[in-house]
PDB file of N, CA and C in Angstrom:
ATOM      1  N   UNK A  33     100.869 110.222 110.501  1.00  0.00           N
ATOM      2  CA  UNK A  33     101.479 111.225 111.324  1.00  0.00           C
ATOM      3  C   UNK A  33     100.529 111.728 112.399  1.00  0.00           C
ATOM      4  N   UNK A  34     101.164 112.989 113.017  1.00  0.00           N
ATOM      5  CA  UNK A  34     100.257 113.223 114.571  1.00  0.00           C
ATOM      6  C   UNK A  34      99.413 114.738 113.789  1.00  0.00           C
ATOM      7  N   UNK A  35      98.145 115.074 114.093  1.00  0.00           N
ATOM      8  CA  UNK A  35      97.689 116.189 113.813  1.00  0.00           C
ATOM      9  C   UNK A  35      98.845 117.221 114.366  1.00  0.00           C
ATOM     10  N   UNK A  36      98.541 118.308 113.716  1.00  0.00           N
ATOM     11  CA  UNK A  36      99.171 120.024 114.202  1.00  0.00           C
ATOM     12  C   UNK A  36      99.186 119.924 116.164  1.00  0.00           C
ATOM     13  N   UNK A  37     100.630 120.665 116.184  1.00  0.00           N
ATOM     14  CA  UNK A  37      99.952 120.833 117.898  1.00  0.00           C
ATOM     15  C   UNK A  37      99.501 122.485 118.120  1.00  0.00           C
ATOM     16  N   UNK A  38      98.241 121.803 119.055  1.00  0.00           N
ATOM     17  CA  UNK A  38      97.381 123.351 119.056  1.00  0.00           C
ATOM     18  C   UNK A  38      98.225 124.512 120.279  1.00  0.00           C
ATOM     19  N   UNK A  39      98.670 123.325 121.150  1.00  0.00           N
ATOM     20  CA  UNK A  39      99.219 124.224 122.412  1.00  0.00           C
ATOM     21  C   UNK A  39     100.267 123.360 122.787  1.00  0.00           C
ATOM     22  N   UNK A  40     101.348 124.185 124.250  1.00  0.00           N
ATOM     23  CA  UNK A  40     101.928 123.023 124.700  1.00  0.00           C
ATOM     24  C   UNK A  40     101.896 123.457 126.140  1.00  0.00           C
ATOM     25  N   UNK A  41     102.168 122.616 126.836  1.00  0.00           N
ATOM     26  CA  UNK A  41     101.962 123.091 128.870  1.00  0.00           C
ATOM     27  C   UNK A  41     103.721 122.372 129.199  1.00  0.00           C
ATOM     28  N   UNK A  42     103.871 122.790 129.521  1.00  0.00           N
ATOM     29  CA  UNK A  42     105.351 121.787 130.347  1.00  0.00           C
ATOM     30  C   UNK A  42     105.411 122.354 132.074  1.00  0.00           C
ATOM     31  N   UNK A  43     105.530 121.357 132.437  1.00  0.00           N
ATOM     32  CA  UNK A  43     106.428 121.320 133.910  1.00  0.00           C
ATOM     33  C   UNK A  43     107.475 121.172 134.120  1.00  0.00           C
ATOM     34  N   UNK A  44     108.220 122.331 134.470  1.00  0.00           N
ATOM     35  CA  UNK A  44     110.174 122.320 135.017  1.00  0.00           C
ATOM     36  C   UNK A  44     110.663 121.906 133.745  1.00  0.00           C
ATOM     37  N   UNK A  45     110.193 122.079 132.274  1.00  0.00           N
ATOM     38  CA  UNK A  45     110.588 122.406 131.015  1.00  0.00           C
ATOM     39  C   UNK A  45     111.694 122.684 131.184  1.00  0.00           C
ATOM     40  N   UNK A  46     112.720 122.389 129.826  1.00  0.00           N
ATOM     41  CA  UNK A  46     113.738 122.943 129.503  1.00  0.00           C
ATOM     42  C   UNK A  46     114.108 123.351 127.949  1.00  0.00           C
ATOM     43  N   UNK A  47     114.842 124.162 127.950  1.00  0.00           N
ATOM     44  CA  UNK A  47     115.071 124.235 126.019  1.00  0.00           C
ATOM     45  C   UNK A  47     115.892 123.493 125.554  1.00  0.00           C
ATOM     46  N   UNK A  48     116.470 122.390 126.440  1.00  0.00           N
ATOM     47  CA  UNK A  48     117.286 121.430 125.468  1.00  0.00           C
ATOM     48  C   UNK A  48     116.817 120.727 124.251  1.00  0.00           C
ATOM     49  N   UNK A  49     115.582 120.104 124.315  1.00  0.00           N
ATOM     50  CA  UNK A  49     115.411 119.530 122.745  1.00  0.00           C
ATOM     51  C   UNK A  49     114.881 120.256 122.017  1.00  0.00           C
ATOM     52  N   UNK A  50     113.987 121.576 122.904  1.00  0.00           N
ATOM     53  CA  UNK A  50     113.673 122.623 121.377  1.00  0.00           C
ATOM     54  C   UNK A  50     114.475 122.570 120.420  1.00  0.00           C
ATOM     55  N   UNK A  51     115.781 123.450 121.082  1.00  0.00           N
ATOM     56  CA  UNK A  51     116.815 123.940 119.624  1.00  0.00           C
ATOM     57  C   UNK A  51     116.655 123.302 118.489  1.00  0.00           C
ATOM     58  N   UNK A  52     116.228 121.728 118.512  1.00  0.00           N
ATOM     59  CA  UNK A  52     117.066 121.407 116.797  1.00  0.00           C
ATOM     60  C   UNK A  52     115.340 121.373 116.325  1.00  0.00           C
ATOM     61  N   UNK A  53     114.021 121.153 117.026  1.00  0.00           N
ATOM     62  CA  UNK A  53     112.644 121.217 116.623  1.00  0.00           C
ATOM     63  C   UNK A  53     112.978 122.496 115.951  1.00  0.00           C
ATOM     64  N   UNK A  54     112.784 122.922 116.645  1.00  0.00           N
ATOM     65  CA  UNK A  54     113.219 125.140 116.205  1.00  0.00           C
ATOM     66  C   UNK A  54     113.608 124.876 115.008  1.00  0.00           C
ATOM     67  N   UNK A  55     115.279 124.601 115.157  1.00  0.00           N
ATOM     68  CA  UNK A  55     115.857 124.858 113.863  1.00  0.00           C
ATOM     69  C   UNK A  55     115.417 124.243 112.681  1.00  0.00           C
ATOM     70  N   UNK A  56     114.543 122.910 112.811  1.00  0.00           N
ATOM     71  CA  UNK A  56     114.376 122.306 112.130  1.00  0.00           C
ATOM     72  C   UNK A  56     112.794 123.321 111.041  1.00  0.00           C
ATOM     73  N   UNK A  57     112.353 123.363 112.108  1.00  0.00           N
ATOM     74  CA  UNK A  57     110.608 123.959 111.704  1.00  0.00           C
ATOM     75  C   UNK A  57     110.896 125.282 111.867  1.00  0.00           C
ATOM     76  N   UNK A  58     111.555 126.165 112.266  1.00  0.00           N
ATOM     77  CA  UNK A  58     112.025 127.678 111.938  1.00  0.00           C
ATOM     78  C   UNK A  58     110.223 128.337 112.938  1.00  0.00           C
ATOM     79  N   UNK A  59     111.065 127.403 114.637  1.00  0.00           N
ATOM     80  CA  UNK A  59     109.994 127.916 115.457  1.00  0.00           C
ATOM     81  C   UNK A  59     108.943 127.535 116.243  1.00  0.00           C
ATOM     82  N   UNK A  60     107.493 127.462 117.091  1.00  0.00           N
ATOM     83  CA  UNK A  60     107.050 127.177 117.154  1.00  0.00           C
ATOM     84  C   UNK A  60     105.811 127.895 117.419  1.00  0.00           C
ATOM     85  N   UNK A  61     104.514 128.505 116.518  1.00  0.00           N
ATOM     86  CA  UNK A  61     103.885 129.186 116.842  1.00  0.00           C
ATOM     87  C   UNK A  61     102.383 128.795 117.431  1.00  0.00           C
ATOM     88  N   UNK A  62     102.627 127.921 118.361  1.00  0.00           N
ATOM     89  CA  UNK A  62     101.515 128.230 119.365  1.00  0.00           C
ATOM     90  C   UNK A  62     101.946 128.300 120.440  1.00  0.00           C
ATOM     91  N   UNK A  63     100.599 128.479 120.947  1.00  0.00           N
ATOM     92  CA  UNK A  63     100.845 129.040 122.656  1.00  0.00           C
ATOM     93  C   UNK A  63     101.373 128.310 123.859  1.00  0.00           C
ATOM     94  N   UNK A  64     101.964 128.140 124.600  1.00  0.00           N
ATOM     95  CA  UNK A  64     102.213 127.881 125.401  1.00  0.00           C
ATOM     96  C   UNK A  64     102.137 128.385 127.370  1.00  0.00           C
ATOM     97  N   UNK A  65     102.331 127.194 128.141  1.00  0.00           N
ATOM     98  CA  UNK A  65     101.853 127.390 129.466  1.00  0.00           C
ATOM     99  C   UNK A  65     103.287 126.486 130.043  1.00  0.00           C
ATOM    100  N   UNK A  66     103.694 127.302 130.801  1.00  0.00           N
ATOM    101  CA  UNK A  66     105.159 126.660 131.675  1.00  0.00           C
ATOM    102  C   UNK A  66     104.770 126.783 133.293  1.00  0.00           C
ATOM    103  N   UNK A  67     105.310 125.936 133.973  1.00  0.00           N
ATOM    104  CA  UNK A  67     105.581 126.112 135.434  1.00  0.00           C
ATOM    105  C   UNK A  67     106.559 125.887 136.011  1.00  0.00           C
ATOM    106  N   UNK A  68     107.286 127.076 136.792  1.00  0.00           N
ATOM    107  CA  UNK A  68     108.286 126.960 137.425  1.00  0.00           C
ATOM    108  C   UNK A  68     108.799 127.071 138.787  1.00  0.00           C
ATOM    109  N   UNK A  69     109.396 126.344 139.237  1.00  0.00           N
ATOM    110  CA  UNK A  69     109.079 126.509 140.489  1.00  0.00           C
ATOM    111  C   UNK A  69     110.273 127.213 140.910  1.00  0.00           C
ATOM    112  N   UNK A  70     110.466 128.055 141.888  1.00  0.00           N
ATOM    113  CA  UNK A  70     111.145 128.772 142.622  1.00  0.00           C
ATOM    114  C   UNK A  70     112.732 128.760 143.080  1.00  0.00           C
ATOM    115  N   UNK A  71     112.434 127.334 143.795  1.00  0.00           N
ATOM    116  CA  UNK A  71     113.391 126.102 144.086  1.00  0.00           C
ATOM    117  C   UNK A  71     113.523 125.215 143.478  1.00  0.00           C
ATOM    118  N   UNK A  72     113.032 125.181 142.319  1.00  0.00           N
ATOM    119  CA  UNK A  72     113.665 123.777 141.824  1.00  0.00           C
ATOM    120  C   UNK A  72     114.921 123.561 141.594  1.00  0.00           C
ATOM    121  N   UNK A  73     115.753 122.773 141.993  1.00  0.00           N
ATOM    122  CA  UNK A  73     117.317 122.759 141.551  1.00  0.00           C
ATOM    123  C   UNK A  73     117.539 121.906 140.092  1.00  0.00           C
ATOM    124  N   UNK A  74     116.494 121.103 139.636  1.00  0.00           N
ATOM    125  CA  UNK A  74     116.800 119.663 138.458  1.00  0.00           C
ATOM    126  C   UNK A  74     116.561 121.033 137.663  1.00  0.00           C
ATOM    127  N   UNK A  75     115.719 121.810 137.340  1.00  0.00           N
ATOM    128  CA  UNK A  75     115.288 122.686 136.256  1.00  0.00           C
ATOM    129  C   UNK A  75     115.205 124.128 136.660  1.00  0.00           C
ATOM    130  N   UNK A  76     116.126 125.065 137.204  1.00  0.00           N
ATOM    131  CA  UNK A  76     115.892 126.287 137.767  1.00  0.00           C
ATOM    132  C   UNK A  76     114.522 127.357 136.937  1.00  0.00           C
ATOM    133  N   UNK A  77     113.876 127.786 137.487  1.00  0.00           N
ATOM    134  CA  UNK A  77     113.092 129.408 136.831  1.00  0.00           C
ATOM    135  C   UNK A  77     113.462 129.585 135.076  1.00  0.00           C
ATOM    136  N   UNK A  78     115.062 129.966 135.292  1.00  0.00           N
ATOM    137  CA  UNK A  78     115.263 130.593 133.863  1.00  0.00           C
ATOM    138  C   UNK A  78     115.153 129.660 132.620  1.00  0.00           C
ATOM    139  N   UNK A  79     115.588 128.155 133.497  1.00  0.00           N
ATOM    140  CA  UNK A  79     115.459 127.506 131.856  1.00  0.00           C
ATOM    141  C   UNK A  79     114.050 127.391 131.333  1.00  0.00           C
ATOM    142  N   UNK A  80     113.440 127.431 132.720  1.00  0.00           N
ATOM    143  CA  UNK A  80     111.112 127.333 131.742  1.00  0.00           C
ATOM    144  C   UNK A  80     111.359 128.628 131.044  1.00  0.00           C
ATOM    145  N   UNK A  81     111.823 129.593 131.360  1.00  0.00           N
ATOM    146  CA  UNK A  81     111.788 130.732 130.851  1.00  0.00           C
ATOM    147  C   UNK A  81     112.463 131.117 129.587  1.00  0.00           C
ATOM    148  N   UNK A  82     113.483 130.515 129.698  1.00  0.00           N
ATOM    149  CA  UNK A  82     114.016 129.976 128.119  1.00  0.00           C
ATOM    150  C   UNK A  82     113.656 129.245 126.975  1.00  0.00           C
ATOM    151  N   UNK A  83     112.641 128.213 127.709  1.00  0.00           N
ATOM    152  CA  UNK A  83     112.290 127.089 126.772  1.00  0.00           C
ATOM    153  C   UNK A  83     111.068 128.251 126.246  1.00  0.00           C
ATOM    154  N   UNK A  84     110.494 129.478 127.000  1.00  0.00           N
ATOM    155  CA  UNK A  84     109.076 129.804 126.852  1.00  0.00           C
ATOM    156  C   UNK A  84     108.921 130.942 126.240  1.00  0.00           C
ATOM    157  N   UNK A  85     110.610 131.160 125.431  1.00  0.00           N
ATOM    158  CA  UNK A  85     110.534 132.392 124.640  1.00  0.00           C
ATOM    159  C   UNK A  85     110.628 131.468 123.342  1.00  0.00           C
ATOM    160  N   UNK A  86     110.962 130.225 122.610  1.00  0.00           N
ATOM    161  CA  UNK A  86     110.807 129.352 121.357  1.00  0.00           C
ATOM    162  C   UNK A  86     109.265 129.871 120.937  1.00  0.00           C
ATOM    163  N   UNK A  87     108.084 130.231 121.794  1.00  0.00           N
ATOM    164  CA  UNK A  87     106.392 129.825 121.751  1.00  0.00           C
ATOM    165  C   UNK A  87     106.015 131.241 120.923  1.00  0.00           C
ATOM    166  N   UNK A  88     104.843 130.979 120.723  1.00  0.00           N
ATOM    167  CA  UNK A  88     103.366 132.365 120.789  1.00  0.00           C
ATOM    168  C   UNK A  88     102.953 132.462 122.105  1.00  0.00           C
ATOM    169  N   UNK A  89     102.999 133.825 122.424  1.00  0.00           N
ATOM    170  CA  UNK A  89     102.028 133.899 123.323  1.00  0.00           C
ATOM    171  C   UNK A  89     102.578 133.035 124.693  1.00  0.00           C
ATOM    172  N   UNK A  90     103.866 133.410 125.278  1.00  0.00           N
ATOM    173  CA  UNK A  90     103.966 131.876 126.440  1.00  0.00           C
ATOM    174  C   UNK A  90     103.654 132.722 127.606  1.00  0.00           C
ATOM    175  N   UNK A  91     103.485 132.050 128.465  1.00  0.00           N
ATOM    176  CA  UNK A  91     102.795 132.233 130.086  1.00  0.00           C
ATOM    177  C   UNK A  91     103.715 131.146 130.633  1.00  0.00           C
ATOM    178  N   UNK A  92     104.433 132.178 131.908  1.00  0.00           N
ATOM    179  CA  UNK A  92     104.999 131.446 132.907  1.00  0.00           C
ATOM    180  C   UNK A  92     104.386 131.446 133.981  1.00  0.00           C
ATOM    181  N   UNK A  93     104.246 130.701 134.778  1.00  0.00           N
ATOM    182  CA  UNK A  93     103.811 130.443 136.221  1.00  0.00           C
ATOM    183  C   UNK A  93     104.723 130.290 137.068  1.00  0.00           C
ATOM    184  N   UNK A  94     105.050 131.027 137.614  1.00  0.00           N
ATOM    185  CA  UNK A  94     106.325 130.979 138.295  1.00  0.00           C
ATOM    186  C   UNK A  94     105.738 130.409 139.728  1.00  0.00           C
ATOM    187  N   UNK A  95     105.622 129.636 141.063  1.00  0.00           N
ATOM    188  CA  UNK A  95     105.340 128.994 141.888  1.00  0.00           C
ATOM    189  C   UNK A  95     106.217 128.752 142.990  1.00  0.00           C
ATOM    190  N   UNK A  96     106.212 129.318 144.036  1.00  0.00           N
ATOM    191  CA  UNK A  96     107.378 129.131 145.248  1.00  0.00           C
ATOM    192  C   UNK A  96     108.002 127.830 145.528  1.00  0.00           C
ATOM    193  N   UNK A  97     107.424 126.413 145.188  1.00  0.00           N
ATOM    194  CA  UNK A  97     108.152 125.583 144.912  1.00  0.00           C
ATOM    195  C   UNK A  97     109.231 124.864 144.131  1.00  0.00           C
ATOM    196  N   UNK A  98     109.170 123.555 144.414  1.00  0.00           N
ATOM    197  CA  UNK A  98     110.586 122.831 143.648  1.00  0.00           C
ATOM    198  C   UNK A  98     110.146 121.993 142.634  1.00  0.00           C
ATOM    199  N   UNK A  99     110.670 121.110 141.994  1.00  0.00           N
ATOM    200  CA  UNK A  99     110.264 119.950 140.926  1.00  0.00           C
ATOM    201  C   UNK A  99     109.207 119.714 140.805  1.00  0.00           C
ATOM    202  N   UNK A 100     107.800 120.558 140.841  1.00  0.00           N
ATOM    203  CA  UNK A 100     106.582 120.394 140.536  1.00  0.00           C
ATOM    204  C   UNK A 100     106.271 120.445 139.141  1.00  0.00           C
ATOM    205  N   UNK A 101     106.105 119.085 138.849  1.00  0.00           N
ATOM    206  CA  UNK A 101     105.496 120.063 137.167  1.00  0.00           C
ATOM    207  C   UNK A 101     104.191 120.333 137.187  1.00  0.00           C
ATOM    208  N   UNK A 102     103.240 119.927 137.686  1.00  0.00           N
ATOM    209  CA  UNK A 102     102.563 121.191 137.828  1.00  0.00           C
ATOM    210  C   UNK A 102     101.864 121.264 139.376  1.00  0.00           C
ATOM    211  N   UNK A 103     102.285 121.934 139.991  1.00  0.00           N
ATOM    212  CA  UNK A 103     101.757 122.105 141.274  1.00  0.00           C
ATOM    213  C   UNK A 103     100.237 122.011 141.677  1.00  0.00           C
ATOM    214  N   UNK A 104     100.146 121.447 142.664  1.00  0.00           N
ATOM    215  CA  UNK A 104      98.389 121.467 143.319  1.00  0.00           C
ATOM    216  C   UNK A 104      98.018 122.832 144.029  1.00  0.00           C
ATOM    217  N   UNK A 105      98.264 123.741 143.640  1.00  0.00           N
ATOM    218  CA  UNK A 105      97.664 124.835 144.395  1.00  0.00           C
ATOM    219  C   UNK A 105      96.586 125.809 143.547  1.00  0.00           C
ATOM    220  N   UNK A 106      95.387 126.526 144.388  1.00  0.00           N
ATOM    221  CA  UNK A 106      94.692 127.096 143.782  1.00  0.00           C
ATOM    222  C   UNK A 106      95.492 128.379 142.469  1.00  0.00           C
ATOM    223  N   UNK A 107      96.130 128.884 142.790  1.00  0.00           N
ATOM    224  CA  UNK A 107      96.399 129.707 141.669  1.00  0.00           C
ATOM    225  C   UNK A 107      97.235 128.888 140.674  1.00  0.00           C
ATOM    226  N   UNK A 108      97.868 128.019 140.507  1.00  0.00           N
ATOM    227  CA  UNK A 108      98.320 127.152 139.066  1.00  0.00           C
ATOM    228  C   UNK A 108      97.222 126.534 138.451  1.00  0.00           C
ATOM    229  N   UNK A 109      95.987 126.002 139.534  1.00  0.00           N
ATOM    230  CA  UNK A 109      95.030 125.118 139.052  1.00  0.00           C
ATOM    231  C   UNK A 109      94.366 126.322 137.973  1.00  0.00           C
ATOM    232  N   UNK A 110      94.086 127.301 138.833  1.00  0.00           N
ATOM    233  CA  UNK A 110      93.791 128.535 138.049  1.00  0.00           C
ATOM    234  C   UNK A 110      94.174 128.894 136.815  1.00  0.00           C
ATOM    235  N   UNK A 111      95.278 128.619 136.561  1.00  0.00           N
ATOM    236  CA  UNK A 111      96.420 129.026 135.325  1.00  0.00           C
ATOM    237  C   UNK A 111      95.730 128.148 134.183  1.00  0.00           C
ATOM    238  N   UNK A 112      95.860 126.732 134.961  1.00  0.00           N
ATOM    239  CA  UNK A 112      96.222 125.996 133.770  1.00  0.00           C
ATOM    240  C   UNK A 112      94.634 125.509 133.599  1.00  0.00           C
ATOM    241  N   UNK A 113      93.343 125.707 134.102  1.00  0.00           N
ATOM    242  CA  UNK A 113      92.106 125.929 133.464  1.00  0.00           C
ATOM    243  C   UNK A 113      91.949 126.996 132.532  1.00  0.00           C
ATOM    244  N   UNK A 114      92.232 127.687 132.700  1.00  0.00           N
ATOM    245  CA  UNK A 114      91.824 128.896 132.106  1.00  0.00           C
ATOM    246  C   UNK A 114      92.736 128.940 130.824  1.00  0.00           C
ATOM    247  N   UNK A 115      93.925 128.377 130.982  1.00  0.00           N
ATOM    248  CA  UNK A 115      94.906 128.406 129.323  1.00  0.00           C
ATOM    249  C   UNK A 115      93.723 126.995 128.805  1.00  0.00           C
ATOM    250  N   UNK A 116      94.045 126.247 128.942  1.00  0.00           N
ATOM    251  CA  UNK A 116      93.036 125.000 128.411  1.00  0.00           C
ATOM    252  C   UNK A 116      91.896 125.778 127.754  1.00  0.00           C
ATOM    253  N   UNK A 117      90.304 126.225 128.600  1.00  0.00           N
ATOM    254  CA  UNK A 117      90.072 126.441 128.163  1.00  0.00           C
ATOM    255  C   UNK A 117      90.049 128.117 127.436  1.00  0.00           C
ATOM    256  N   UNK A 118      91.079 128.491 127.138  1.00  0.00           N
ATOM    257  CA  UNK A 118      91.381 129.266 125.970  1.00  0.00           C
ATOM    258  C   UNK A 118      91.693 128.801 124.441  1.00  0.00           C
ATOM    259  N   UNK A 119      92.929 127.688 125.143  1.00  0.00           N
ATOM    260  CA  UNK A 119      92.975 127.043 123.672  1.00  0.00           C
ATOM    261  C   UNK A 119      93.379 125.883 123.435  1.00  0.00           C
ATOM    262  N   UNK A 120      92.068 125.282 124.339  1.00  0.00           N
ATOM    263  CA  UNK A 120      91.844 123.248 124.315  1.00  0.00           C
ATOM    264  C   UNK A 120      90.755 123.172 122.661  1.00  0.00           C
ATOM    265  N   UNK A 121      90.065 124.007 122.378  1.00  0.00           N
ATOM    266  CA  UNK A 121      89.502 124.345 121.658  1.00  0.00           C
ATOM    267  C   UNK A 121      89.743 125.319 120.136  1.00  0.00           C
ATOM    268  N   UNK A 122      90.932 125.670 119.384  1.00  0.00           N
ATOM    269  CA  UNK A 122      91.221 126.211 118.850  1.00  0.00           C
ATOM    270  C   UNK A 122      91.088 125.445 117.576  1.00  0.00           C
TER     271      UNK A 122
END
């Protein structure tokens, strides 16, 4: 089998396949890191935001763009160093 997962990151995430993980494991308690972009039309804002209430601890990045999963700009690069190292290491 796969070790424990320590964290999860998604880009333009959605909660469609959570539900039955969820239901199955009653949850998921680590942390998580989402990015959403503004405009995206394939994955709007609310569904990262949906998928990012299943977590511990989730962090959205919300980002003025579209279908980025994870955008090149200094403040996401920002985000998603700093979640890493928080808990690339746990």
């Amino acid at each position: 089998g796969f070790p424990p997962l320590k964290f999860a990151i998604f880009g333009a995430g959605d909660e469609g396949w959570i539900r039955t993980a969820t239901a199955v494991q009653g949850g998921l308690s680590v942390p998580s890191l989402h990015f959403a972009g503004e405009h995206d039309k394939t994955t709007p804002p609310e569904m990262s935001r949906n998928l990012a209430r299943y977590f511990r601890s989730p962090h959205v990045h919300e980002h003025s763009g579209r279908h980025d999963f994870i955008p090149r700009t200094a403040a996401a690069l920002r985000d998603l160093a700093s979640f890493l190292c928080e808990h690339a290491n746990m």
